[in-house]
Coordinates of C-alpha atoms (C1' of nucleotides) in Angstrom, one line a residue:
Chain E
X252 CA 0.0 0.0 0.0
X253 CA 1.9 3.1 -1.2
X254 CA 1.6 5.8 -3.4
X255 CA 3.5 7.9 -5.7
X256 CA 4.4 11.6 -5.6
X257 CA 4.4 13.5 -8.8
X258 CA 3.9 17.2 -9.4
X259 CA 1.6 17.2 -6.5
X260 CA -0.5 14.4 -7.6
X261 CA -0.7 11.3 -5.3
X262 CA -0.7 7.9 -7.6
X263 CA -1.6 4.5 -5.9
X264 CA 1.3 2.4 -7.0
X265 CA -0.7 -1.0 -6.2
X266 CA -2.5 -2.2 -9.0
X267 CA -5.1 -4.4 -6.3
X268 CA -4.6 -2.3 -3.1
X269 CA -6.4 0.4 -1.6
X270 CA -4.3 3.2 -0.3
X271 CA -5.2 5.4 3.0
X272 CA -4.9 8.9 2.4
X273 CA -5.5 9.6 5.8
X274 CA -5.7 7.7 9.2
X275 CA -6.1 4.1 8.8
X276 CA -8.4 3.1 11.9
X277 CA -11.6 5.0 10.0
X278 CA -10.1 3.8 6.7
X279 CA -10.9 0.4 7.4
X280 CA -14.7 0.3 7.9
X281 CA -14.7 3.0 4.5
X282 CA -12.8 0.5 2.6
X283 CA -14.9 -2.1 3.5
X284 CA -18.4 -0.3 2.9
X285 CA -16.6 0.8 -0.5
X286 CA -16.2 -3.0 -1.6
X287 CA -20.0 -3.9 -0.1
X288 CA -21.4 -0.8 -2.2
X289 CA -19.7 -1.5 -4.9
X290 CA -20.5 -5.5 -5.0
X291 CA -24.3 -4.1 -4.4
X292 CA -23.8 -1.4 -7.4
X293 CA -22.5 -4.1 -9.9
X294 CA -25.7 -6.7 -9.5
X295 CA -28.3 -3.9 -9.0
X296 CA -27.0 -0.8 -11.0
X297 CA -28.6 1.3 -8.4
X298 CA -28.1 5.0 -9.6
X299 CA -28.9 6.0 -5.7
X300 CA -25.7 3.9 -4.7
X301 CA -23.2 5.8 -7.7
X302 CA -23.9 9.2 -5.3
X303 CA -23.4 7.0 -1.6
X304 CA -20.3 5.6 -3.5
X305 CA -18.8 8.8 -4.5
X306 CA -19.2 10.8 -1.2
X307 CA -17.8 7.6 0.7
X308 CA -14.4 7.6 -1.2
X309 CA -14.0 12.2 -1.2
X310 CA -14.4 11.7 2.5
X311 CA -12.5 8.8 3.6
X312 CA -9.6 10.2 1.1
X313 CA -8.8 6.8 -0.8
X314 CA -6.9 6.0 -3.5
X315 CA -8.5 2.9 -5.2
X316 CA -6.9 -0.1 -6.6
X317 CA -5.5 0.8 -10.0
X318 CA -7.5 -2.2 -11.6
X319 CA -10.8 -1.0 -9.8
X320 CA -11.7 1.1 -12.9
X321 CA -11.1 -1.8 -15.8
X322 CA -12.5 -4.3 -13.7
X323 CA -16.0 -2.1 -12.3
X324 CA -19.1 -3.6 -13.6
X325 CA -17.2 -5.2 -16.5
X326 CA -19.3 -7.8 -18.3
X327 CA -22.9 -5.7 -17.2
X328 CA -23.1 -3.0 -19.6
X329 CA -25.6 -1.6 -18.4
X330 CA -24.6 -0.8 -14.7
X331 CA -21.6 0.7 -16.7
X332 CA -23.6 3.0 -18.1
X333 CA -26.3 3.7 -15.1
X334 CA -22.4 4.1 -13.4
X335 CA -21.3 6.2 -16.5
X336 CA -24.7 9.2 -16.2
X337 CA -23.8 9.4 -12.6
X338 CA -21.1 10.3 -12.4
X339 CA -18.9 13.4 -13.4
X340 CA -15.5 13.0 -13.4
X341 CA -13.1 15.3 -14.6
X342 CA -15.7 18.2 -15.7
X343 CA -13.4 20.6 -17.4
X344 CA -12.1 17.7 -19.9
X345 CA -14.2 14.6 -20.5
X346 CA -16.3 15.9 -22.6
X347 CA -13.4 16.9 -24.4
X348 CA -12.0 13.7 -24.5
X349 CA -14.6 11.9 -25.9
X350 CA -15.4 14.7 -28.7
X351 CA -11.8 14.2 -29.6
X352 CA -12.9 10.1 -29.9
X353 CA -15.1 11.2 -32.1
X354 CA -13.0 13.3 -34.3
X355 CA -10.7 11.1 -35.0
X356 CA -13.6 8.4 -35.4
X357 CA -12.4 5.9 -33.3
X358 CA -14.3 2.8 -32.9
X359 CA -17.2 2.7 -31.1
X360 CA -16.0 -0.7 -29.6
X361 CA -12.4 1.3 -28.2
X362 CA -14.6 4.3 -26.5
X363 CA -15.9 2.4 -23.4
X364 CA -11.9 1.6 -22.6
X365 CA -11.3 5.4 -23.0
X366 CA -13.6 6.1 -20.4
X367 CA -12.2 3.4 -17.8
X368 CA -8.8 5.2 -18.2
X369 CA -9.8 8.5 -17.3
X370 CA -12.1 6.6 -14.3
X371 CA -9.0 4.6 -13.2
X372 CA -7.3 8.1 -12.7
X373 CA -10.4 9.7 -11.2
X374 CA -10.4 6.9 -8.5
X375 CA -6.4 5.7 -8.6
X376 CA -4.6 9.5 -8.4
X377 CA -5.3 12.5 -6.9
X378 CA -5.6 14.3 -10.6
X379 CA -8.6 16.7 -10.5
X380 CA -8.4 17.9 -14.0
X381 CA -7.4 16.5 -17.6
X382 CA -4.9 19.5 -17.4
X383 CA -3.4 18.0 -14.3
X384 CA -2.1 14.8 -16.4
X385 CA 1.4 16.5 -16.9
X386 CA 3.6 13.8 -18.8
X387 CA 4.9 13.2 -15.6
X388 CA 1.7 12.0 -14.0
X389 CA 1.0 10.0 -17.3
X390 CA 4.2 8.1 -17.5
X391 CA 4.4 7.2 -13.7
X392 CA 0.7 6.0 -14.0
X393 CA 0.7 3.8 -17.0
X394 CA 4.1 2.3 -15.6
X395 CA 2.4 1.3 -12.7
X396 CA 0.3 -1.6 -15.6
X397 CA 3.6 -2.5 -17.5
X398 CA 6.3 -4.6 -16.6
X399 CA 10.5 -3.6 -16.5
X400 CA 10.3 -4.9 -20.1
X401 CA 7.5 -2.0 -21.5
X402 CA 4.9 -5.2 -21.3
X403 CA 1.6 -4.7 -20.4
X404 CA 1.3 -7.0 -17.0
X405 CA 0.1 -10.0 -17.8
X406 CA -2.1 -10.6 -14.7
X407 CA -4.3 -7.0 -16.1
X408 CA -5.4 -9.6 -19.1
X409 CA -5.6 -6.3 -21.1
X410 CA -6.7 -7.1 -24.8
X411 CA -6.5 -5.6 -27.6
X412 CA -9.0 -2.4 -26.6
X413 CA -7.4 -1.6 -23.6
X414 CA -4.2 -1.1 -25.3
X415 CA -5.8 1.1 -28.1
X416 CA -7.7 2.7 -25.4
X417 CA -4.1 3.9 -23.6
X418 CA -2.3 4.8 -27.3
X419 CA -5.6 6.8 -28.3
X420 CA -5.6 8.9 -24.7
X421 CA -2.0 9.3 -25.1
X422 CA -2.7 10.7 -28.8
X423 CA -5.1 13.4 -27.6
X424 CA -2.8 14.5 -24.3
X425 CA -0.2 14.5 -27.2
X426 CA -2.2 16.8 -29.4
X427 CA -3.8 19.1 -26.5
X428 CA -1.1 20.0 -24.2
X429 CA 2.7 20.9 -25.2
X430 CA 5.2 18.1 -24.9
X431 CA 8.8 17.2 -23.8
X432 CA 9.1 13.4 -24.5
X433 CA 5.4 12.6 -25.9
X434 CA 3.0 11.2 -23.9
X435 CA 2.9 8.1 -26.3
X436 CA 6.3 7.0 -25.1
X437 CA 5.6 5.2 -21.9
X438 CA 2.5 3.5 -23.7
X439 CA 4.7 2.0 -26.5
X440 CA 5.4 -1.9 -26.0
X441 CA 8.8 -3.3 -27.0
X442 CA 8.4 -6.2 -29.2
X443 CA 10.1 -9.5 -27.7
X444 CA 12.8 -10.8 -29.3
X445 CA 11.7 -14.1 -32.0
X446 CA 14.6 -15.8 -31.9
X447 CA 14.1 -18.8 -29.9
X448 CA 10.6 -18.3 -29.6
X449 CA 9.5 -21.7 -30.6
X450 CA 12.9 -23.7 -29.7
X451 CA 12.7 -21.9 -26.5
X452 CA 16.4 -21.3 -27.1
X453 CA 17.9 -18.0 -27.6
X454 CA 21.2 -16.8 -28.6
X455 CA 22.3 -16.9 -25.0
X456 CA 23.1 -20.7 -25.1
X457 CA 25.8 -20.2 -27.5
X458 CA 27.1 -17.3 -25.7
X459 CA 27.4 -19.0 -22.0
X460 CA 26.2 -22.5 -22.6
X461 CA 24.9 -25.2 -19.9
X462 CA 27.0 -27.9 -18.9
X463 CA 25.6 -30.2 -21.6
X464 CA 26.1 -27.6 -23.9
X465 CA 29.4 -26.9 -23.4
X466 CA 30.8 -29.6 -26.0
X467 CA 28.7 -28.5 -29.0
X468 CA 29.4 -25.1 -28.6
X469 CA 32.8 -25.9 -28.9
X470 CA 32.1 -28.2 -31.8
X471 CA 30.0 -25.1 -33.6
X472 CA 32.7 -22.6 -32.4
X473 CA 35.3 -24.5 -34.4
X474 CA 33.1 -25.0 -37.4
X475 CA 32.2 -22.0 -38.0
X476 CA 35.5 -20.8 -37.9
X477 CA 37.1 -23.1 -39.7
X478 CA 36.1 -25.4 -42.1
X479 CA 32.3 -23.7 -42.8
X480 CA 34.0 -20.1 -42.4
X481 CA 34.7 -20.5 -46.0
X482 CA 31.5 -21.2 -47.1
X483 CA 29.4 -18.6 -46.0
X484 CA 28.4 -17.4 -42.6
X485 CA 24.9 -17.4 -43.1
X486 CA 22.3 -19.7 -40.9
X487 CA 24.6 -20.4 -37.9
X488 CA 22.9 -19.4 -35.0
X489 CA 19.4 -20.4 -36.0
X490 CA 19.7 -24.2 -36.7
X491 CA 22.2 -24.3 -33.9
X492 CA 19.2 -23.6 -31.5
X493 CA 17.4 -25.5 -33.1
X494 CA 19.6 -28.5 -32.7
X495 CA 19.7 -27.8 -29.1
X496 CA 16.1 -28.2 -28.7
X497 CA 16.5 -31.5 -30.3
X498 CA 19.1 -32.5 -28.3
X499 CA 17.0 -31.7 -24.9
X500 CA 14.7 -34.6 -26.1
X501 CA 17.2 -37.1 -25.1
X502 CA 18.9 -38.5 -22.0
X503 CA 21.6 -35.5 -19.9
X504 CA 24.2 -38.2 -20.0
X505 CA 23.5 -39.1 -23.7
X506 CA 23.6 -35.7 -25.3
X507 CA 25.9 -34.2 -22.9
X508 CA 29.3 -35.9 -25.1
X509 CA 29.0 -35.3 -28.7
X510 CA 31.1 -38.8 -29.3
X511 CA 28.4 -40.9 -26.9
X512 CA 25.3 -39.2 -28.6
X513 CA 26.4 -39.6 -32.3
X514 CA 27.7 -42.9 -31.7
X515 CA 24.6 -44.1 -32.2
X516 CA 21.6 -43.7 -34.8
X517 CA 19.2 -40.8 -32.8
X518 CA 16.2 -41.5 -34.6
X519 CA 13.6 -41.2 -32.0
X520 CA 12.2 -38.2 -32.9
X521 CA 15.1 -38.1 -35.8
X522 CA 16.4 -34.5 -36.2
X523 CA 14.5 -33.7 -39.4
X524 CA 11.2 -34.5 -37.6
X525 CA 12.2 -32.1 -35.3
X526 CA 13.0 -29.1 -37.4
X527 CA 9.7 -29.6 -39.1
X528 CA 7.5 -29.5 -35.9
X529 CA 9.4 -26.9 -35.0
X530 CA 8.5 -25.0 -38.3
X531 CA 4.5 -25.5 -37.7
X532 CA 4.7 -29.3 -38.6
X533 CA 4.7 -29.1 -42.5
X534 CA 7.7 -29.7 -44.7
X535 CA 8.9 -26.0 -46.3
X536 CA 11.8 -25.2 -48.4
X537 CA 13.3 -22.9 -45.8
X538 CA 14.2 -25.6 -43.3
X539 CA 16.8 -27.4 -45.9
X540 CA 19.6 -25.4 -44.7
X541 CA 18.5 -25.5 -41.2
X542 CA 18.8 -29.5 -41.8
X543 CA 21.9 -28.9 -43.4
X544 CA 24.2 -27.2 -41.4
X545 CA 23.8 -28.6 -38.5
X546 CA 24.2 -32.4 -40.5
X547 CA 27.2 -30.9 -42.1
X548 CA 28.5 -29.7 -39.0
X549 CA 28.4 -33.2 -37.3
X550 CA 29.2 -34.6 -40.5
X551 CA 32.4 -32.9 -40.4
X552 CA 32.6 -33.8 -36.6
X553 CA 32.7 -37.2 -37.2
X554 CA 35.5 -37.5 -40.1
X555 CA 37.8 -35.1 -38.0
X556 CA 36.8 -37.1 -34.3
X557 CA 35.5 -40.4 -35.1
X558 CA 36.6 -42.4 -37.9
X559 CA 39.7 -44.7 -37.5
X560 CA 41.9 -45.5 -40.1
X561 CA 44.2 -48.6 -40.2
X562 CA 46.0 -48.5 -43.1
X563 CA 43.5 -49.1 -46.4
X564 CA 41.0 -49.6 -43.5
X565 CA 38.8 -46.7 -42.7
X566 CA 36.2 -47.5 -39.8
X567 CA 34.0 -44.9 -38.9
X568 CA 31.9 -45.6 -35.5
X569 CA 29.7 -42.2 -35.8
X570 CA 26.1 -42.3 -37.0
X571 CA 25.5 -39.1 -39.1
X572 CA 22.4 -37.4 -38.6
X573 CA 21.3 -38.4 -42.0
X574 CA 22.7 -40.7 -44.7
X575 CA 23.4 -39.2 -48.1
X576 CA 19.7 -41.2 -49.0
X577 CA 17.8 -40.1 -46.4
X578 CA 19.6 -36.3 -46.9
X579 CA 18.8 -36.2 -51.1
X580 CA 15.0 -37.5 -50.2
X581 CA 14.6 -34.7 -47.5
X582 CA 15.7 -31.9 -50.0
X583 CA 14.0 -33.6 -52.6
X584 CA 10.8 -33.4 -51.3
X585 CA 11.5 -29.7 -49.9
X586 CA 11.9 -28.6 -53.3
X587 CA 8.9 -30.1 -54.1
X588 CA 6.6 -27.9 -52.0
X589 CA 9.0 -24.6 -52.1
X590 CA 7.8 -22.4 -54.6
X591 CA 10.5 -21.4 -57.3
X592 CA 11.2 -17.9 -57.9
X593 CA 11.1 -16.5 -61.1
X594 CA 14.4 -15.1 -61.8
X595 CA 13.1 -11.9 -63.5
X596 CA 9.7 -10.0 -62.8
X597 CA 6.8 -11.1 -65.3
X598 CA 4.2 -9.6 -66.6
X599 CA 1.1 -11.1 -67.9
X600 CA 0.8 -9.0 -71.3
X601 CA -2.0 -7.7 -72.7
X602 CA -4.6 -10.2 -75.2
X603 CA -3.9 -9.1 -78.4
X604 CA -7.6 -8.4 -79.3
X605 CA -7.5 -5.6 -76.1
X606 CA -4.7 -3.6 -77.5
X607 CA -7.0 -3.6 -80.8
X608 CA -9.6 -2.0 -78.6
X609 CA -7.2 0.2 -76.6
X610 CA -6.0 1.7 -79.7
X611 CA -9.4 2.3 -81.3
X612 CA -10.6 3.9 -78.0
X613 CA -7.7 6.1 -78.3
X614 CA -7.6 7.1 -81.9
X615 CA -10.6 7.0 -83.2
X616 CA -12.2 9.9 -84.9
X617 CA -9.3 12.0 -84.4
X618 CA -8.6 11.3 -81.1
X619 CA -12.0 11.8 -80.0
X620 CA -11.8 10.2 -76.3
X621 CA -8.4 11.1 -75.2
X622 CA -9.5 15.0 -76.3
X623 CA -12.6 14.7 -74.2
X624 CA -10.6 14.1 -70.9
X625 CA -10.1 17.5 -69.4
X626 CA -6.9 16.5 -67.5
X627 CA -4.9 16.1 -70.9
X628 CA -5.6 20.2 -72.0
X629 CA -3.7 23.4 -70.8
X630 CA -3.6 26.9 -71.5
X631 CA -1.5 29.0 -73.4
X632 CA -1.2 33.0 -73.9
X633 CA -2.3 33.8 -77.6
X634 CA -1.7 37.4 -78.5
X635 CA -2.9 37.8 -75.4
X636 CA -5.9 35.4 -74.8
X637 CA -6.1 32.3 -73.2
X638 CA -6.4 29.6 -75.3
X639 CA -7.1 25.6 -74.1
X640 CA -5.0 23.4 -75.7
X641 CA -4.9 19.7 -75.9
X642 CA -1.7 17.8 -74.6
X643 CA -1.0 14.8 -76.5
X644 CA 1.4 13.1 -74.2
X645 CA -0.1 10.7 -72.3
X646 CA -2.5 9.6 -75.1
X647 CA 0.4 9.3 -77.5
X648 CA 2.7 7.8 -75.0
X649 CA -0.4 5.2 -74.1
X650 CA -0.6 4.4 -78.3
X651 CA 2.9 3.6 -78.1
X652 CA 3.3 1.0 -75.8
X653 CA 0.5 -0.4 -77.8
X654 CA 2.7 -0.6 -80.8
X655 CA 6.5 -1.2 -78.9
X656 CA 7.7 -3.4 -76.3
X657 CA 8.6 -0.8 -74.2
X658 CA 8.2 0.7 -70.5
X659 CA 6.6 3.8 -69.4
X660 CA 9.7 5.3 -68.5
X661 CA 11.7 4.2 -71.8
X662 CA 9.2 6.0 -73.6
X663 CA 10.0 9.2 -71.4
X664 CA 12.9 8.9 -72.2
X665 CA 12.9 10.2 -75.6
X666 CA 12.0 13.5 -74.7
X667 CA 15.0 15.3 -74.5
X668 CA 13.6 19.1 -73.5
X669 CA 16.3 21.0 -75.5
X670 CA 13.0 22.5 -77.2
X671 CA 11.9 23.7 -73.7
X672 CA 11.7 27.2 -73.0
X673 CA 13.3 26.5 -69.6
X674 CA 15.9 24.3 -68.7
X675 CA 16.9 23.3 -65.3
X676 CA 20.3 24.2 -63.8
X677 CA 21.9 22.0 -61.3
X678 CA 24.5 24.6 -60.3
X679 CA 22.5 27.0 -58.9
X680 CA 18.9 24.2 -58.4
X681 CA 16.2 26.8 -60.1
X682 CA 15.0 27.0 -63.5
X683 CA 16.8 29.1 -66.3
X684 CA 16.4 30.4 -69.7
X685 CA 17.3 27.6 -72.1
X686 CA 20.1 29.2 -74.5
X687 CA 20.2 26.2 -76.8
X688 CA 19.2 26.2 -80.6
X689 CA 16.1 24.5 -80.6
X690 CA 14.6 26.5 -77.9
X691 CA 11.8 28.0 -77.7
X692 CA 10.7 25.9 -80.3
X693 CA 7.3 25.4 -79.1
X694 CA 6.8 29.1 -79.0
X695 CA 8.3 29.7 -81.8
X696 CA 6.0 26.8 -84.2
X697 CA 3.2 27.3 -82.3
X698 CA 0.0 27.9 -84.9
X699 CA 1.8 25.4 -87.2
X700 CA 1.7 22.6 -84.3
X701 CA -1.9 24.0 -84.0
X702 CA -2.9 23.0 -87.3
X703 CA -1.0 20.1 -87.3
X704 CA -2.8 18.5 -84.6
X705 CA -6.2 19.7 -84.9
X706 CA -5.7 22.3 -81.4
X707 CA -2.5 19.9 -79.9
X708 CA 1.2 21.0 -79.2
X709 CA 3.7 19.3 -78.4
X710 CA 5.5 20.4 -75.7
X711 CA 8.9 19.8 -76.8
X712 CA 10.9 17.7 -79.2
Chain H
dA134 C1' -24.5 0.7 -25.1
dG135 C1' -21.0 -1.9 -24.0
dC136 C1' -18.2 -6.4 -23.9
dG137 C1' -15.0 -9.5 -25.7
dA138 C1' -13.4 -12.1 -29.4
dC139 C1' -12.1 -12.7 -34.1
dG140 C1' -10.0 -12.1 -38.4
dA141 C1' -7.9 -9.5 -42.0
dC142 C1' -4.9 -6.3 -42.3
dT143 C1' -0.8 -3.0 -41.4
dT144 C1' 3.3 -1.7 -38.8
dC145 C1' 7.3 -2.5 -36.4
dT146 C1' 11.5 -4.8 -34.9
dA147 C1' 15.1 -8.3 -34.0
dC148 C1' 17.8 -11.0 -36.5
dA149 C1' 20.9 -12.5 -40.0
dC150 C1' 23.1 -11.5 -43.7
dT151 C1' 25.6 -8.6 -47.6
dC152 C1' 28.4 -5.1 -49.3
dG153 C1' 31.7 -1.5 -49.6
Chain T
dC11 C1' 32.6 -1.4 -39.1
dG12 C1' 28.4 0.7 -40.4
dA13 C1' 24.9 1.1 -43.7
dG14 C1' 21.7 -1.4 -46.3
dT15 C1' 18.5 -5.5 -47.3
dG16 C1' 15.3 -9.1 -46.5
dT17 C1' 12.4 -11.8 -43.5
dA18 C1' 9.4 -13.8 -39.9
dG19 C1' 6.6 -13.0 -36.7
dA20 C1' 5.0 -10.1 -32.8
dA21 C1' 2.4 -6.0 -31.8
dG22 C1' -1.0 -3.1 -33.1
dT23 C1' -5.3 -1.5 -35.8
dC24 C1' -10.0 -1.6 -36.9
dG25 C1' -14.4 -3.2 -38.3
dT26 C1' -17.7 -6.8 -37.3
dC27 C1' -20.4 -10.1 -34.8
dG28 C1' -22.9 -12.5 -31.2
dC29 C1' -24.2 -11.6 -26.9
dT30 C1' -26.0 -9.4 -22.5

DNA sequence: AGCGACGACTTCTACACTCG
DNA sequence: CGAGTGTAGAAGTCGTCGCT
């Protein structure tokens, strides 16, 4: 039972404790009639006992639970709302609050959670106003629901509203008072790492491993360094969890020594098995080099540690994890279900008989259709009057890639703009008169580009 | 009206790798 | 070594539905 001290606002720091405000001999019995009215409240819905409720808690200066307000009348709407008209918390912002809920059209589903956020620190903290929520206040009290690690506490069982519900509060205090640090910061979750999530392994076994680690790390360590280091140094961690997972299926004092556990066939579950439940329990193409390394690895293990050779005799006494059969099946079959990729992007083209209609569309009578669209036209000066002109670009660029192979941006390609009126100058990054000998030459063939194309110009060459 | 769950979707981040 | 890339999957968003 103790609260928190920030910019003059008291913060119960117990998320299932009251806290006494004052002397705790009264305290007692008000705590106690608190919990009866508010059992009473929750199968009646009552409005009498909202008011009885109320003036129990301002006098006996308590600072409720920090659940009290997410867990009040949940699961019986309609106390909630009997609770909800009689009761006035906050009266210089709520209303403001849920306006801004409104605004931003959040979902009427989320609004409910608002509201139990502003009740939680009506009844948690000694905040009087929405103004009194410095960032200060805001930060120490949503703390007080999350974990060291910026998770939510698990015990809260907050889903997926109340979580909204905290990010959207934050996004109005954000938006309505000045801010240092943003009162979205302390609501913001950091994502745990995946690594290990479903081998329940993380990188920290290869980094200080267990005793019956200890061998295999070594064994990976030198690997990787050596004979794989040439290779590549992709997939090493990964499949090396992965393998330790499927090492804690067998016996301490088997898999503990790399030469007792490989000398014999480990089938039971066998190691591709594993990687596959491990991947969701179907076969995919991602999980060969998973398989792989680790077989090469022990592969590699067992020529450099446990083959004997006498001579012309060559005995080895370690089982690899798969035989060259079993391994050419396994990737076999992965092919099978991995899609390929195509090595370049495709593109379905166009049926023959649609260009035929695209180009009638766009050509006929005159260009007809493509004229019609009053994006494609622009005006010009005259002698002095406007005059709307059609721009043949897009429709002509369009008819082209009817005709040619080419892309978009090929075909943009071709204009050149030394006919341009303006060019742009790198040096000094604004546009300047173009000086070269074709320009201007829109300007200066105007009425002949006007005839020419029936009220079109081009716009450069 | 509100609860809680669901599903389709987007956003974000740790990880592992590549490249210069 | 740091910047950049690609990926899986967790976190988050948001509308909807059945229910009380």
């Amino acid at each position: 039972m103790a609260a928190i001290e920030v910019n003059g606002c008291l913060i119960n720091s117990s998320i299932s404790n009251f806290h006494h405000r004052q002397n705790r001999s009264t305290n007692g019995l008000t705590v106690g009639k608190i919990v009866e009215l508010t059992k009473q409240f929750e199968s009646t819905a009552e409005p009498s006992l909202v008011a009885e409720l109320l003036s129990t808690t301002q006098n006996g200066g308590i600072l409720f639970p920090l659940r009290f307000a997410f867990d009040f009348t949940r699961g019986n709407p309609h106390a909630f709302r009997v609770f909800a008209q009689n009761i006035d918390v906050f009266p210089d912002g709520f209303e403001s609050v849920i306006a801004y809920l409104f605004e931003t059209n959040l979902s009427e589903g989320t609004r409910p959670y608002v509201r139990r956020i502003l009740y939680a620190l009506y009844f948690s903290t000694t905040v009087s106003s929405v103004s009194d929520i410095s960032e200060e206040v805001w930060t120490t009290f949503v703390l007080q629901f999350k974990n060291s690690d910026t998770q939510w506490k698990p015990s809260l069982d907050f889903n997926a509203q109340h979580k909204r519900a905290f990010s959207k509060l934050a996004e109005y205090l954000n938006a309505s008072f000045p801010t240092k640090l943003g009162y979205d910061k302390p609501v913001k979750v950091k994502r745990l790492a995946t690594a290990g999530r479903i081998t329940g392994k993380s990188v920290e076994i290869i980094k200080n491993p267990p005793a019956n680690l200890i061998k295999w790390v070594e064994i990976l360590t030198e690997y990787r360094s050596g004979p794989r280091l040439a290779k590549t140094t992709k997939y090493s961690n990964g499949p090396f969890l992965n393998f330790a997972s499927w090492l804690d299926l067998y016996p301490e004092d088997v898999r503990s020594d790399p030469k007792v556990f490989l000398s014999s066939h480990r089938a039971s579950p066998s190691w591709v098995d594993h990687v596959v439940d491990c991947g969701g329990g179907t076969l995919k193409g991602k999980m060969v080099p998973i398989v792989n390394y680790i077989a090469d690895m022990v592969d590699w293990f067992i020529e450099e540690n446990m083959v004997l050779v006498e001579g012309e005799d060559r005995t080895s006494y370690g089982h690899p994890l798969l035989t060259n059969l079993e391994r050419k099946q396994f990737e076999n079959k992965a092919k099978a279900v991995s899609v390929g990729k195509p090595t370049q992007t495709t593109s379905a083209f166009l049926p023959r008989r649609l260009v035929k209609l695209v180009q009638k569309i766009l050509t006929e009578d005159n260009w007809a259709w493509p004229k019609s669209l009053q994006a494609d036209y622009f005006t010009i000066n005259v002698d002095g009057s406007a005059r709307q002109v059609w721009n043949p670009v897009v429709a002509y660029l369009i008819y082209t890639m009817t005709e040619l192979p080419w892309r978009k941006i090929q075909v943009k390609c071709l204009d050149s703009g030394e006919g341009d009126a303006l060019r742009y100058s790198l040096e000094s990054d604004i546009w300047v008169q173009n000086r070269s000998a074709g320009a201007d030459y829109c300007q200066r063939h105007i009425q002949h580009a006007l005839d020419r194309v029936g009220g079109a110009t081009p716009r450069s060459t």
